[in-house]
Amino acid sequence: MLCVTGWHASGDCGDSGPVIRVAAGLELFHAFALIHDDIMDNSDTRRGRPTIHRAVTTHYAGHRKRAEAEHFGVSSAILLGDLALIWSDELLHTAGLALDQLAAILPFLDLMRIELVYGQYLDLLTVGRLTDDVDATLTVIRYKTAKYTIERPLHIGTALAGVDQAVLDACTAYALPLGEAFQLRDDLLGVFGNPAVTGKPVMDDLREGKATALIARALHHATASQAATLHHLVGNPELDQSNAATVRDILTATDARAEIETMIRDRCRQALAVLDTAPVRPAAADALRSLACVTTERAS
Amino acid sequence: MLCVTGWHASGDCGDSGPVIRVAAGLELFHAFALIHDDIMDNSDTRRGRPTIHRAVTTHYAGHRKRAEAEHFGVSSAILLGDLALIWSDELLHTAGLALDQLAAILPFLDLMRIELVYGQYLDLLTVGRLTDDVDATLTVIRYKTAKYTIERPLHIGTALAGVDQAVLDACTAYALPLGEAFQLRDDLLGVFGNPAVTGKPVMDDLREGKATALIARALHHATASQAATLHHLVGNPELDQSNAATVRDILTATDARAEIETMIRDRCRQALAVLDTAPVRPAAADALRSLACVTTERAS
């Protein structure tokens, strides 16, 4: 959506076929990122269904020893992720772009991919290392989500219509706060959400010990006793429903949950304000306004 | 080497800078393939040094629990492999190619990558499933090695100088038998080689239960007792030096080792014969002759 909207932002809107194929390539790139992310995060489900490595493990569990089936599941998921990345490139190469269009988007594509991997590695380094430094958590968010999920797809879309620095800058000014807001919402849903509605598991982030801004704000305000409880429970792979309820109580009592809601609102407002003066066509600005709401006000 | 030689085969040999950068990109692609392959194969060493996932695990072992350090090592290696693939693309995009050169090689690049993943998956499926069907093992070799390691780098090199079907066909006729010979040699070195010379571990293939042509030929000729021993030992992760010696004795006694040597010689001869009539420049044909010897007569 962001890629196609970016193209509409400044383009003269000819045949949209090639642009949609590029956007589909970005979806496949995202599939690659999620498949490998699920291995790294030890996730059982994604969008309400088994993750790839779990699904393959289950499929082969009857034919191989448990440890072998698990290794086979992870290996297959590594390869399927690789294939999704490679297919995303093939889709781009065969999208029917003019060669100068292809040349225009390649630098943004390379940046997007590299930034994602940097963000994922930063994320990996922080697992199990809770922090009360909210800025550190926002740096991770910027790379793993804001640039990769929002800014670069918009840049790629606008570059398809011709590289215009003023438009690129406006996209960045819109995308970075919105991307942060999106991830902050995602972090809230990962603890307080209803999996039946969101398709997102509600224990994984806590069990894995994800060092989110939510936890950082809670640790900042926590009493010594609350902090000790958070350090004890968050990152404990055996964390149960009752432990999760305890963590949720602390996140609410310390006002961390409310603070994150405020941060989301502020960032969303900032992103929307950019659109008032951005040098983009009005219809595209409207579409970006809707996307801002959709990405940050997801049903809990 | 193959990419640059392919370019010399039919090109007018102007500035070699961009071509060498493309070739360096293929090296980085190969690094990606090896890093992920080492995770899937549970390998401890590569080129005589620790594999990436083992090196990272060791680095963090003092700071984290063993299982956590291992998971962190695998996760980091997945990301580093991803990054090598992404960097290989960036190197290609910034190699300084003319846009029509870039467009000419993209289809071969996409094929090479997809074929590699297919080959790796076939390889994965056969692990621990020994077979006496040598043709089945050669199908895996064709995808995971012959096309990926030899044919496509040559195709990419020649396509940089202009796509010429006769040259492409000659490259294929040279590459497929040579690639098979290369992998057959690799399989022999994986059992009979001297790791101090080859940098290749000599127990991994046996412990992992790799279904090679070597094992297939041995099973084809084996007595019932020899076959039972092979099935018992090959694929046993606890296999020790004495077990390995027993397997080597059977591979020699059944003439499997000698047969594989013959298969290597025949394929090498076939590849060299192609060069006698191939529509390539004589200097390039000479270089391809040397490469054929280097890749199939590696020191044991």
Coordinates of C-alpha atoms in Angstrom, one line a residue:
Chain A
M1 CA 0.0 0.0 0.0
L2 CA 2.8 2.4 1.0
C3 CA 4.7 1.7 -2.2
V4 CA 1.7 2.2 -4.5
T5 CA 0.7 5.3 -2.5
G6 CA 4.2 6.7 -2.8
W7 CA 4.0 6.3 -6.6
H8 CA 0.6 8.2 -6.6
A9 CA 2.1 10.9 -4.5
S10 CA 4.0 12.5 -7.3
G11 CA 3.4 10.4 -10.4
D12 CA 1.3 11.1 -13.4
C13 CA -0.3 7.7 -12.8
G14 CA 0.0 5.7 -16.0
D15 CA -0.1 1.9 -16.0
S16 CA 0.0 0.7 -12.4
G17 CA 0.9 -2.9 -13.3
P18 CA 4.6 -2.7 -12.8
V19 CA 4.3 -0.7 -9.6
I20 CA 1.9 -3.3 -8.1
R21 CA 4.4 -6.0 -9.0
V22 CA 7.2 -4.1 -7.2
A23 CA 4.9 -3.7 -4.2
A24 CA 4.2 -7.5 -4.3
G25 CA 7.9 -7.9 -4.3
L26 CA 8.1 -5.9 -1.1
E27 CA 5.4 -8.2 0.4
L28 CA 7.6 -11.2 -0.4
F29 CA 10.6 -9.4 1.1
H30 CA 8.5 -8.9 4.2
A31 CA 7.6 -12.6 4.2
F32 CA 11.4 -13.3 4.2
A33 CA 11.9 -11.0 7.2
L34 CA 9.0 -12.6 9.2
I35 CA 10.0 -16.2 8.5
H36 CA 13.6 -15.6 9.7
D37 CA 12.3 -13.4 12.6
D38 CA 10.0 -16.2 13.8
I39 CA 13.0 -18.6 14.0
M40 CA 15.0 -16.0 15.9
D41 CA 12.1 -15.2 18.3
N42 CA 11.2 -18.9 18.8
S43 CA 7.6 -18.0 17.9
D44 CA 4.9 -20.6 17.6
T45 CA 2.3 -18.6 15.7
R46 CA 2.2 -15.8 13.2
R47 CA -1.1 -14.2 12.1
G48 CA -2.9 -16.8 14.1
R49 CA -1.4 -19.8 12.4
P50 CA 1.7 -21.9 13.0
T51 CA 5.0 -20.3 12.0
I52 CA 6.9 -22.0 9.1
H53 CA 9.5 -23.7 11.2
R54 CA 6.8 -25.1 13.6
A55 CA 4.6 -26.2 10.7
V56 CA 7.4 -28.1 9.0
T57 CA 8.5 -29.6 12.3
T58 CA 5.0 -30.8 12.9
H59 CA 4.7 -32.2 9.4
Y60 CA 7.8 -34.4 9.9
A61 CA 7.4 -35.2 13.5
G62 CA 5.9 -38.6 12.8
H63 CA 8.8 -39.6 10.5
R64 CA 11.8 -38.4 12.4
K65 CA 13.1 -38.1 16.0
R66 CA 11.9 -34.9 17.7
A67 CA 15.3 -33.1 17.7
E68 CA 15.8 -34.1 14.0
A69 CA 12.3 -32.9 13.1
E70 CA 13.0 -29.6 14.9
H71 CA 16.3 -29.1 13.1
F72 CA 14.7 -30.0 9.8
G73 CA 11.9 -27.4 10.5
V74 CA 14.4 -24.6 11.2
S75 CA 16.6 -25.5 8.2
S76 CA 13.5 -25.6 5.9
A77 CA 12.4 -22.2 7.3
I78 CA 15.8 -20.7 6.7
L79 CA 15.7 -21.9 3.1
L80 CA 12.1 -20.8 2.6
G81 CA 13.0 -17.3 4.0
D82 CA 16.0 -17.2 1.6
L83 CA 13.7 -18.2 -1.3
A84 CA 11.2 -15.5 -0.4
L85 CA 14.0 -12.9 -0.5
I86 CA 15.3 -14.2 -3.8
W87 CA 11.7 -14.4 -5.3
S88 CA 11.1 -10.8 -4.1
D89 CA 14.1 -9.8 -6.3
E90 CA 12.9 -11.9 -9.2
L91 CA 9.5 -10.2 -9.0
L92 CA 11.2 -6.8 -9.1
H93 CA 13.4 -7.8 -12.0
T94 CA 10.4 -9.1 -14.0
A95 CA 7.9 -6.3 -13.0
G96 CA 8.1 -4.7 -16.4
L97 CA 9.9 -1.5 -15.2
A98 CA 11.8 0.8 -17.5
L99 CA 15.5 0.3 -16.9
D100 CA 15.8 3.9 -15.5
Q101 CA 13.0 3.2 -13.0
L102 CA 14.8 0.0 -11.9
A103 CA 18.1 2.0 -11.5
A104 CA 16.2 4.7 -9.5
I105 CA 14.8 2.4 -6.9
L106 CA 17.8 0.0 -6.4
P107 CA 19.6 2.4 -3.9
F108 CA 16.5 2.6 -1.7
L109 CA 15.9 -1.1 -2.0
D110 CA 19.5 -1.8 -0.8
L111 CA 19.2 0.6 2.1
M112 CA 15.8 -0.9 3.1
R113 CA 17.2 -4.4 3.3
I114 CA 20.4 -3.5 5.1
E115 CA 18.6 -1.4 7.6
L116 CA 16.2 -4.2 8.3
V117 CA 19.1 -6.6 9.1
Y118 CA 20.9 -4.0 11.3
G119 CA 17.6 -3.5 13.2
Q120 CA 17.0 -7.2 13.6
Y121 CA 20.5 -7.6 15.0
L122 CA 20.1 -4.7 17.4
D123 CA 16.8 -6.3 18.5
L124 CA 18.6 -9.7 19.0
L125 CA 21.3 -8.0 21.1
T126 CA 18.7 -6.5 23.5
V127 CA 16.7 -9.7 24.1
G128 CA 16.9 -10.6 27.8
R129 CA 18.7 -7.3 28.5
L130 CA 15.9 -5.1 29.9
T131 CA 16.7 -1.4 30.0
D132 CA 15.1 1.7 31.4
D133 CA 16.6 3.7 28.5
V134 CA 13.7 4.5 26.2
D135 CA 15.9 6.2 23.6
A136 CA 17.8 2.9 23.2
T137 CA 14.6 1.1 22.5
L138 CA 13.5 3.8 20.0
T139 CA 16.8 3.4 18.0
V140 CA 16.1 -0.3 17.5
I141 CA 12.5 0.5 16.5
R142 CA 13.7 3.1 14.0
Y143 CA 15.8 0.5 12.1
K144 CA 13.8 -2.6 12.4
T145 CA 10.4 -1.0 11.8
A146 CA 10.2 2.7 10.9
K147 CA 12.7 2.8 8.1
Y148 CA 12.0 -0.7 6.8
T149 CA 8.2 -0.9 7.1
I150 CA 7.2 2.7 6.3
E151 CA 9.9 5.0 5.0
R152 CA 11.6 2.9 2.4
P153 CA 8.5 1.4 0.7
L154 CA 7.3 5.0 0.4
H155 CA 10.6 6.1 -1.1
I156 CA 10.6 3.2 -3.5
G157 CA 7.1 4.1 -4.7
T158 CA 7.9 7.8 -5.1
A159 CA 11.3 7.0 -6.9
L160 CA 9.3 4.9 -9.4
A161 CA 7.7 8.2 -10.5
G162 CA 11.0 10.0 -10.5
V163 CA 13.4 10.9 -7.7
D164 CA 12.4 14.3 -6.1
Q165 CA 14.3 15.2 -2.9
A166 CA 11.5 17.3 -1.5
V167 CA 9.0 14.4 -1.8
L168 CA 11.6 12.0 -0.3
D169 CA 12.1 14.3 2.7
A170 CA 8.4 14.6 3.3
C171 CA 8.0 10.9 3.2
T172 CA 10.8 10.5 5.8
A173 CA 9.2 13.2 8.0
Y174 CA 5.9 11.3 7.8
A175 CA 7.3 7.8 8.1
L176 CA 9.7 7.9 11.0
P177 CA 7.2 9.0 13.7
L178 CA 4.5 6.9 12.2
G179 CA 6.8 3.8 12.1
E180 CA 7.7 4.4 15.8
A181 CA 4.0 4.7 16.6
F182 CA 3.3 1.5 14.7
Q183 CA 5.9 -0.5 16.7
L184 CA 4.9 1.0 20.0
R185 CA 1.3 -0.1 19.2
D186 CA 2.7 -3.5 18.3
D187 CA 4.5 -3.7 21.6
L188 CA 1.4 -2.9 23.5
L189 CA -0.6 -5.5 21.6
G190 CA 2.1 -8.0 22.3
V191 CA 1.3 -7.7 26.0
F192 CA -2.3 -6.4 26.3
G193 CA -3.8 -7.5 23.0
N194 CA -6.4 -10.1 22.3
P195 CA -4.7 -12.8 20.1
A196 CA -8.1 -13.8 18.7
V197 CA -8.4 -10.3 17.2
T198 CA -4.8 -9.4 16.4
G199 CA -3.5 -12.9 15.4
K200 CA -0.4 -11.9 17.5
P201 CA 0.6 -14.1 20.4
V202 CA 0.3 -12.3 23.8
M203 CA 3.0 -14.1 25.8
D204 CA 5.9 -14.3 23.3
D205 CA 7.4 -10.8 23.9
L206 CA 7.3 -11.3 27.7
R207 CA 8.7 -14.8 27.6
E208 CA 11.4 -13.8 25.2
G209 CA 12.3 -10.8 27.3
K210 CA 11.9 -8.2 24.5
A211 CA 13.4 -4.9 25.7
T212 CA 10.6 -2.6 24.6
A213 CA 9.9 1.1 25.3
L214 CA 6.9 -0.2 27.3
I215 CA 9.2 -2.1 29.7
A216 CA 11.7 0.7 29.7
R217 CA 9.1 3.3 30.9
A218 CA 7.9 0.8 33.5
L219 CA 11.4 0.2 34.9
H220 CA 12.0 4.0 34.9
H221 CA 9.0 4.5 37.2
A222 CA 9.0 1.2 39.1
T223 CA 9.6 0.8 42.8
A224 CA 12.5 -1.5 43.7
S225 CA 10.0 -4.3 44.3
Q226 CA 8.2 -3.8 41.0
A227 CA 11.5 -3.6 39.2
A228 CA 12.7 -6.9 40.8
T229 CA 9.4 -8.6 39.7
L230 CA 9.8 -7.3 36.1
H231 CA 13.4 -8.6 36.0
H232 CA 12.3 -11.9 37.4
L233 CA 9.4 -12.5 35.1
V234 CA 10.2 -10.8 31.8
G235 CA 12.5 -13.1 29.8
N236 CA 11.4 -16.2 31.7
P237 CA 10.4 -18.8 29.1
E238 CA 8.1 -20.5 31.6
L239 CA 6.1 -17.4 32.3
D240 CA 2.4 -18.3 32.7
Q241 CA -0.9 -16.5 32.5
S242 CA -0.8 -15.5 36.1
N243 CA 2.7 -14.1 35.8
A244 CA 1.6 -12.2 32.7
A245 CA -1.2 -10.7 34.6
T246 CA 1.3 -9.5 37.3
V247 CA 3.4 -7.9 34.6
R248 CA 0.4 -6.2 33.1
D249 CA -0.6 -4.8 36.5
I250 CA 2.9 -3.3 36.9
L251 CA 2.9 -1.8 33.4
T252 CA -0.5 -0.2 34.2
A253 CA 0.3 0.9 37.8
T254 CA 3.6 2.6 36.7
D255 CA 1.7 4.5 34.0
A256 CA 4.0 3.0 31.4
R257 CA 1.0 1.8 29.4
A258 CA -0.6 5.2 29.4
E259 CA 2.7 6.9 28.5
I260 CA 3.1 4.6 25.5
E261 CA -0.4 5.5 24.4
T262 CA 0.6 9.2 24.7
M263 CA 3.8 8.6 22.7
I264 CA 1.7 6.8 20.0
R265 CA -0.7 9.8 19.8
D266 CA 2.1 12.4 19.7
R267 CA 3.9 10.6 16.9
C268 CA 0.7 10.0 14.9
R269 CA -0.2 13.7 15.2
Q270 CA 3.4 14.6 14.1
A271 CA 3.1 12.3 11.0
L272 CA -0.3 13.7 10.1
A273 CA 0.9 17.3 10.4
V274 CA 3.6 16.6 7.8
L275 CA 0.9 15.8 5.3
D276 CA -0.7 19.3 5.6
T277 CA 2.3 20.8 3.8
A278 CA 3.9 17.8 2.0
P279 CA 4.4 18.3 -1.8
V280 CA 2.2 15.4 -2.6
R281 CA -1.0 15.1 -4.5
P282 CA -4.1 15.5 -2.3
A283 CA -5.5 12.0 -3.0
A284 CA -2.2 10.5 -1.9
A285 CA -2.1 12.6 1.3
D286 CA -5.6 11.4 2.1
A287 CA -4.5 7.8 1.6
L288 CA -1.5 8.4 3.9
R289 CA -3.8 9.8 6.5
S290 CA -5.9 6.7 6.5
L291 CA -2.9 4.5 6.6
A292 CA -1.6 6.4 9.7
C293 CA -4.8 5.6 11.5
V294 CA -4.9 2.0 10.4
T295 CA -1.4 1.3 11.5
T296 CA -1.5 2.9 14.9
E297 CA -5.1 2.3 16.1
R298 CA -5.3 -1.4 15.5
A299 CA -8.0 -3.3 17.5
S300 CA -6.7 -4.6 20.7
Chain B
M1 CA 37.2 -16.7 -11.6
L2 CA 34.5 -18.3 -13.6
C3 CA 32.5 -15.1 -14.0
V4 CA 35.6 -13.1 -15.1
T5 CA 36.7 -16.0 -17.4
G6 CA 33.2 -16.1 -18.9
W7 CA 33.5 -12.4 -19.7
H8 CA 36.8 -12.9 -21.4
A9 CA 35.3 -15.8 -23.4
S10 CA 33.5 -13.6 -25.9
G11 CA 34.1 -10.1 -24.8
D12 CA 36.3 -7.4 -26.3
C13 CA 37.8 -7.0 -22.9
G14 CA 37.5 -3.3 -22.0
D15 CA 37.6 -2.1 -18.4
S16 CA 37.4 -5.1 -16.2
G17 CA 36.6 -3.1 -13.0
P18 CA 32.8 -3.6 -13.1
V19 CA 33.1 -7.3 -14.0
I20 CA 35.4 -7.9 -11.1
R21 CA 32.9 -6.2 -8.8
V22 CA 30.2 -8.5 -10.1
A23 CA 32.4 -11.5 -9.5
A24 CA 33.1 -10.2 -5.9
G25 CA 29.3 -10.0 -5.5
L26 CA 29.1 -13.7 -6.5
E27 CA 31.7 -14.5 -3.8
L28 CA 29.5 -12.7 -1.3
F29 CA 26.5 -14.7 -2.5
H30 CA 28.6 -17.8 -2.0
A31 CA 29.4 -16.6 1.6
F32 CA 25.7 -16.3 2.2
A33 CA 25.1 -19.9 0.9
L34 CA 27.9 -21.3 3.1
I35 CA 26.9 -19.5 6.3
H36 CA 23.3 -20.8 6.1
D37 CA 24.6 -24.3 4.9
D38 CA 26.8 -24.6 7.9
I39 CA 23.8 -24.0 10.2
M40 CA 21.8 -26.6 8.4
D41 CA 24.7 -29.1 8.4
N42 CA 25.5 -28.5 12.0
S43 CA 29.1 -27.9 10.9
D44 CA 31.8 -26.9 13.5
T45 CA 34.4 -25.7 11.0
R46 CA 34.7 -24.2 7.5
R47 CA 38.0 -23.7 5.7
G48 CA 39.8 -24.9 8.8
R49 CA 38.2 -22.2 11.1
P50 CA 35.0 -22.1 13.2
T51 CA 31.8 -21.6 11.4
I52 CA 30.0 -18.3 12.0
H53 CA 27.3 -19.8 14.3
R54 CA 29.9 -21.6 16.4
A55 CA 32.2 -18.6 16.6
V56 CA 29.3 -16.3 17.8
T57 CA 28.2 -19.0 20.3
T58 CA 31.7 -19.2 21.7
H59 CA 32.0 -15.4 21.9
Y60 CA 28.8 -15.2 24.0
A61 CA 29.2 -18.4 26.0
G62 CA 30.7 -16.6 29.0
H63 CA 27.8 -14.1 29.2
R64 CA 24.8 -16.3 28.6
K65 CA 23.4 -19.7 29.4
R66 CA 24.7 -22.4 26.9
A67 CA 21.3 -22.9 25.1
E68 CA 20.8 -19.1 24.9
A69 CA 24.3 -18.6 23.5
E70 CA 23.7 -21.3 20.9
H71 CA 20.4 -19.8 19.9
F72 CA 22.1 -16.4 19.7
G73 CA 24.9 -17.9 17.5
V74 CA 22.4 -19.4 15.1
S75 CA 20.3 -16.3 15.0
S76 CA 23.3 -14.1 14.3
A77 CA 24.5 -16.4 11.6
I78 CA 21.0 -16.4 9.9
L79 CA 21.2 -12.6 9.9
L80 CA 24.8 -12.5 8.7
G81 CA 24.0 -14.8 5.9
D82 CA 21.0 -12.6 5.0
L83 CA 23.3 -9.6 5.0
A84 CA 25.9 -11.3 2.8
L85 CA 23.1 -12.0 0.3
I86 CA 21.9 -8.4 0.5
W87 CA 25.4 -7.0 0.2
S88 CA 26.1 -9.2 -2.8
D89 CA 23.2 -7.5 -4.5
E90 CA 24.4 -4.1 -3.4
L91 CA 27.8 -4.8 -4.9
L92 CA 26.1 -5.8 -8.1
H93 CA 24.0 -2.7 -8.2
T94 CA 27.0 -0.4 -7.6
A95 CA 29.5 -2.3 -9.8
G96 CA 29.3 0.4 -12.5
L97 CA 27.6 -1.7 -15.1
A98 CA 25.8 -0.2 -18.0
L99 CA 22.0 -0.6 -17.5
D100 CA 21.7 -3.0 -20.4
Q101 CA 24.5 -5.2 -18.9
L102 CA 22.6 -5.3 -15.6
A103 CA 19.4 -6.2 -17.4
A104 CA 21.2 -8.9 -19.3
I105 CA 22.5 -10.7 -16.2
L106 CA 19.5 -10.5 -13.9
P107 CA 17.7 -13.5 -15.4
F108 CA 20.8 -15.7 -14.9
L109 CA 21.3 -14.3 -11.4
D110 CA 17.7 -15.1 -10.4
L111 CA 18.1 -18.6 -11.8
M112 CA 21.3 -19.2 -10.0
R113 CA 19.9 -18.2 -6.7
I114 CA 16.7 -20.2 -7.0
E115 CA 18.5 -23.3 -8.2
L116 CA 20.8 -23.1 -5.2
V117 CA 17.9 -23.0 -2.8
Y118 CA 16.2 -25.9 -4.6
G119 CA 19.4 -27.9 -4.4
Q120 CA 19.9 -27.2 -0.8
Y121 CA 16.4 -28.3 0.0
L122 CA 16.8 -31.5 -2.0
D123 CA 20.1 -32.0 0.0
L124 CA 18.2 -31.5 3.2
L125 CA 15.5 -34.0 2.3
T126 CA 18.1 -36.7 1.7
V127 CA 20.1 -36.3 4.9
G128 CA 19.9 -39.6 6.9
R129 CA 18.1 -41.3 4.0
L130 CA 20.9 -43.3 2.4
T131 CA 20.1 -44.6 -1.1
D132 CA 21.7 -46.9 -3.6
D133 CA 20.3 -44.8 -6.4
V134 CA 23.2 -42.9 -7.8
D135 CA 21.1 -40.9 -10.3
A136 CA 19.1 -39.4 -7.4
T137 CA 22.3 -38.2 -5.8
L138 CA 23.4 -36.7 -9.1
T139 CA 20.2 -34.7 -9.4
V140 CA 20.9 -33.1 -6.0
I141 CA 24.5 -32.4 -7.1
R142 CA 23.3 -30.8 -10.4
Y143 CA 21.3 -28.2 -8.6
K144 CA 23.2 -27.5 -5.4
T145 CA 26.6 -27.5 -7.1
A146 CA 26.9 -27.8 -10.9
K147 CA 24.5 -25.1 -11.9
Y148 CA 25.1 -22.8 -9.0
T149 CA 28.9 -23.1 -8.7
I150 CA 30.0 -23.4 -12.3
E151 CA 27.3 -22.9 -14.9
R152 CA 25.6 -19.7 -13.8
P153 CA 28.8 -17.7 -12.8
L154 CA 30.0 -18.5 -16.4
H155 CA 26.7 -17.5 -17.9
I156 CA 26.7 -14.2 -15.9
G157 CA 30.2 -13.5 -17.1
T158 CA 29.5 -14.2 -20.7
A159 CA 26.2 -12.2 -20.5
L160 CA 28.1 -9.2 -19.4
A161 CA 29.8 -9.2 -22.8
G162 CA 26.5 -9.8 -24.6
V163 CA 24.1 -12.7 -24.6
D164 CA 25.1 -15.3 -27.2
Q165 CA 23.2 -18.6 -27.2
A166 CA 26.0 -20.6 -28.7
V167 CA 28.4 -19.4 -26.0
L168 CA 25.8 -20.0 -23.3
D169 CA 25.3 -23.6 -24.5
A170 CA 29.0 -24.3 -24.6
C171 CA 29.3 -23.0 -21.0
T172 CA 26.5 -25.4 -20.0
A173 CA 28.1 -28.3 -21.7
Y174 CA 31.4 -27.6 -20.0
A175 CA 29.9 -26.7 -16.6
L176 CA 27.5 -29.5 -15.8
P177 CA 29.9 -32.5 -16.0
L178 CA 32.6 -30.4 -14.3
G179 CA 30.3 -29.4 -11.5
E180 CA 29.4 -33.0 -10.9
A181 CA 33.1 -33.9 -10.9
F182 CA 33.8 -31.1 -8.4
Q183 CA 31.1 -32.3 -6.0
L184 CA 32.1 -35.9 -6.4
R185 CA 35.7 -34.9 -5.4
D186 CA 34.3 -32.9 -2.5
D187 CA 32.3 -36.0 -1.3
L188 CA 35.5 -38.1 -1.5
L189 CA 37.5 -35.4 0.4
G190 CA 34.7 -35.3 3.0
V191 CA 35.5 -38.9 3.9
F192 CA 39.0 -39.7 2.8
G193 CA 40.6 -36.2 2.8
N194 CA 43.2 -34.7 5.1
P195 CA 41.5 -31.8 6.9
A196 CA 44.9 -30.1 7.5
V197 CA 45.3 -29.9 3.7
T198 CA 41.7 -29.4 2.6
G199 CA 40.3 -27.3 5.5
K200 CA 37.3 -29.6 5.2
P201 CA 36.2 -31.7 8.2
V202 CA 36.4 -35.4 7.6
M203 CA 33.7 -36.7 9.9
D204 CA 30.8 -34.3 9.2
D205 CA 29.4 -35.9 6.1
L206 CA 29.4 -39.3 7.7
R207 CA 28.0 -38.2 11.0
E208 CA 25.3 -36.2 9.3
G209 CA 24.4 -39.1 7.0
K210 CA 24.8 -37.3 3.7
A211 CA 23.4 -39.4 0.9
T212 CA 26.3 -39.1 -1.5
A213 CA 27.0 -40.9 -4.8
L214 CA 29.9 -42.5 -3.0
I215 CA 27.6 -44.1 -0.4
A216 CA 25.1 -45.0 -3.1
R217 CA 27.7 -47.0 -5.1
A218 CA 28.9 -48.7 -1.9
L219 CA 25.3 -49.7 -1.0
H220 CA 24.8 -50.9 -4.6
H221 CA 27.7 -53.4 -4.3
A222 CA 27.6 -54.1 -0.6
T223 CA 27.0 -57.5 0.9
A224 CA 24.1 -57.6 3.4
S225 CA 26.5 -57.4 6.3
Q226 CA 28.4 -54.4 4.7
A227 CA 25.1 -52.6 4.0
A228 CA 23.9 -53.1 7.5
T229 CA 27.1 -51.6 8.9
L230 CA 26.8 -48.6 6.6
H231 CA 23.2 -48.0 7.6
H232 CA 24.2 -48.4 11.3
L233 CA 27.2 -46.0 11.1
V234 CA 26.5 -43.4 8.5
G235 CA 24.2 -40.8 10.0
N236 CA 25.2 -41.6 13.6
P237 CA 26.2 -38.3 15.2
E238 CA 28.4 -40.2 17.7
L239 CA 30.5 -41.8 14.9
D240 CA 34.1 -42.0 16.1
Q241 CA 37.5 -42.4 14.3
S242 CA 37.3 -46.2 14.5
N243 CA 33.8 -46.2 13.0
A244 CA 35.0 -43.9 10.2
A245 CA 37.8 -46.2 9.4
T246 CA 35.3 -49.1 9.2
V247 CA 33.2 -47.1 6.7
R248 CA 36.3 -46.1 4.7
D249 CA 37.2 -49.8 4.5
I250 CA 33.8 -50.7 3.1
L251 CA 33.8 -47.8 0.6
T252 CA 37.2 -49.1 -0.6
A253 CA 36.4 -52.8 -0.5
T254 CA 33.1 -52.4 -2.5
D255 CA 35.1 -50.4 -5.2
A256 CA 32.8 -47.4 -4.6
R257 CA 35.8 -45.2 -4.1
A258 CA 37.5 -46.3 -7.3
E259 CA 34.2 -45.9 -9.2
I260 CA 33.8 -42.3 -8.0
E261 CA 37.3 -41.6 -9.1
T262 CA 36.4 -43.0 -12.6
M263 CA 33.2 -40.9 -12.6
I264 CA 35.3 -37.8 -11.8
R265 CA 37.8 -38.6 -14.6
D266 CA 35.0 -39.2 -17.2
R267 CA 33.2 -36.0 -16.4
C268 CA 36.4 -34.0 -16.4
R269 CA 37.3 -35.4 -19.8
Q270 CA 33.8 -34.6 -21.1
A271 CA 34.1 -31.0 -19.9
L272 CA 37.6 -30.6 -21.5
A273 CA 36.4 -32.0 -24.8
V274 CA 33.7 -29.3 -25.0
L275 CA 36.5 -26.7 -24.9
D276 CA 38.1 -28.1 -28.1
T277 CA 35.2 -26.8 -30.2
A278 CA 33.6 -24.2 -28.0
P279 CA 33.1 -20.8 -29.6
V280 CA 35.2 -19.0 -27.0
R281 CA 38.5 -17.2 -27.3
P282 CA 41.6 -19.5 -27.0
A283 CA 42.9 -17.7 -23.8
A284 CA 39.6 -18.2 -22.1
A285 CA 39.5 -21.9 -23.2
D286 CA 43.0 -22.3 -21.6
A287 CA 41.8 -20.7 -18.4
L288 CA 38.8 -23.0 -18.3
R289 CA 41.1 -26.0 -18.8
S290 CA 43.2 -25.0 -15.8
L291 CA 40.0 -24.4 -13.7
A292 CA 38.8 -27.9 -14.6
C293 CA 42.0 -29.4 -13.2
V294 CA 42.0 -27.3 -10.1
T295 CA 38.4 -28.0 -9.2
T296 CA 38.6 -31.8 -9.6
E297 CA 42.1 -32.7 -8.6
R298 CA 42.3 -31.0 -5.3
A299 CA 44.9 -32.3 -2.9
S300 CA 43.6 -35.0 -0.6

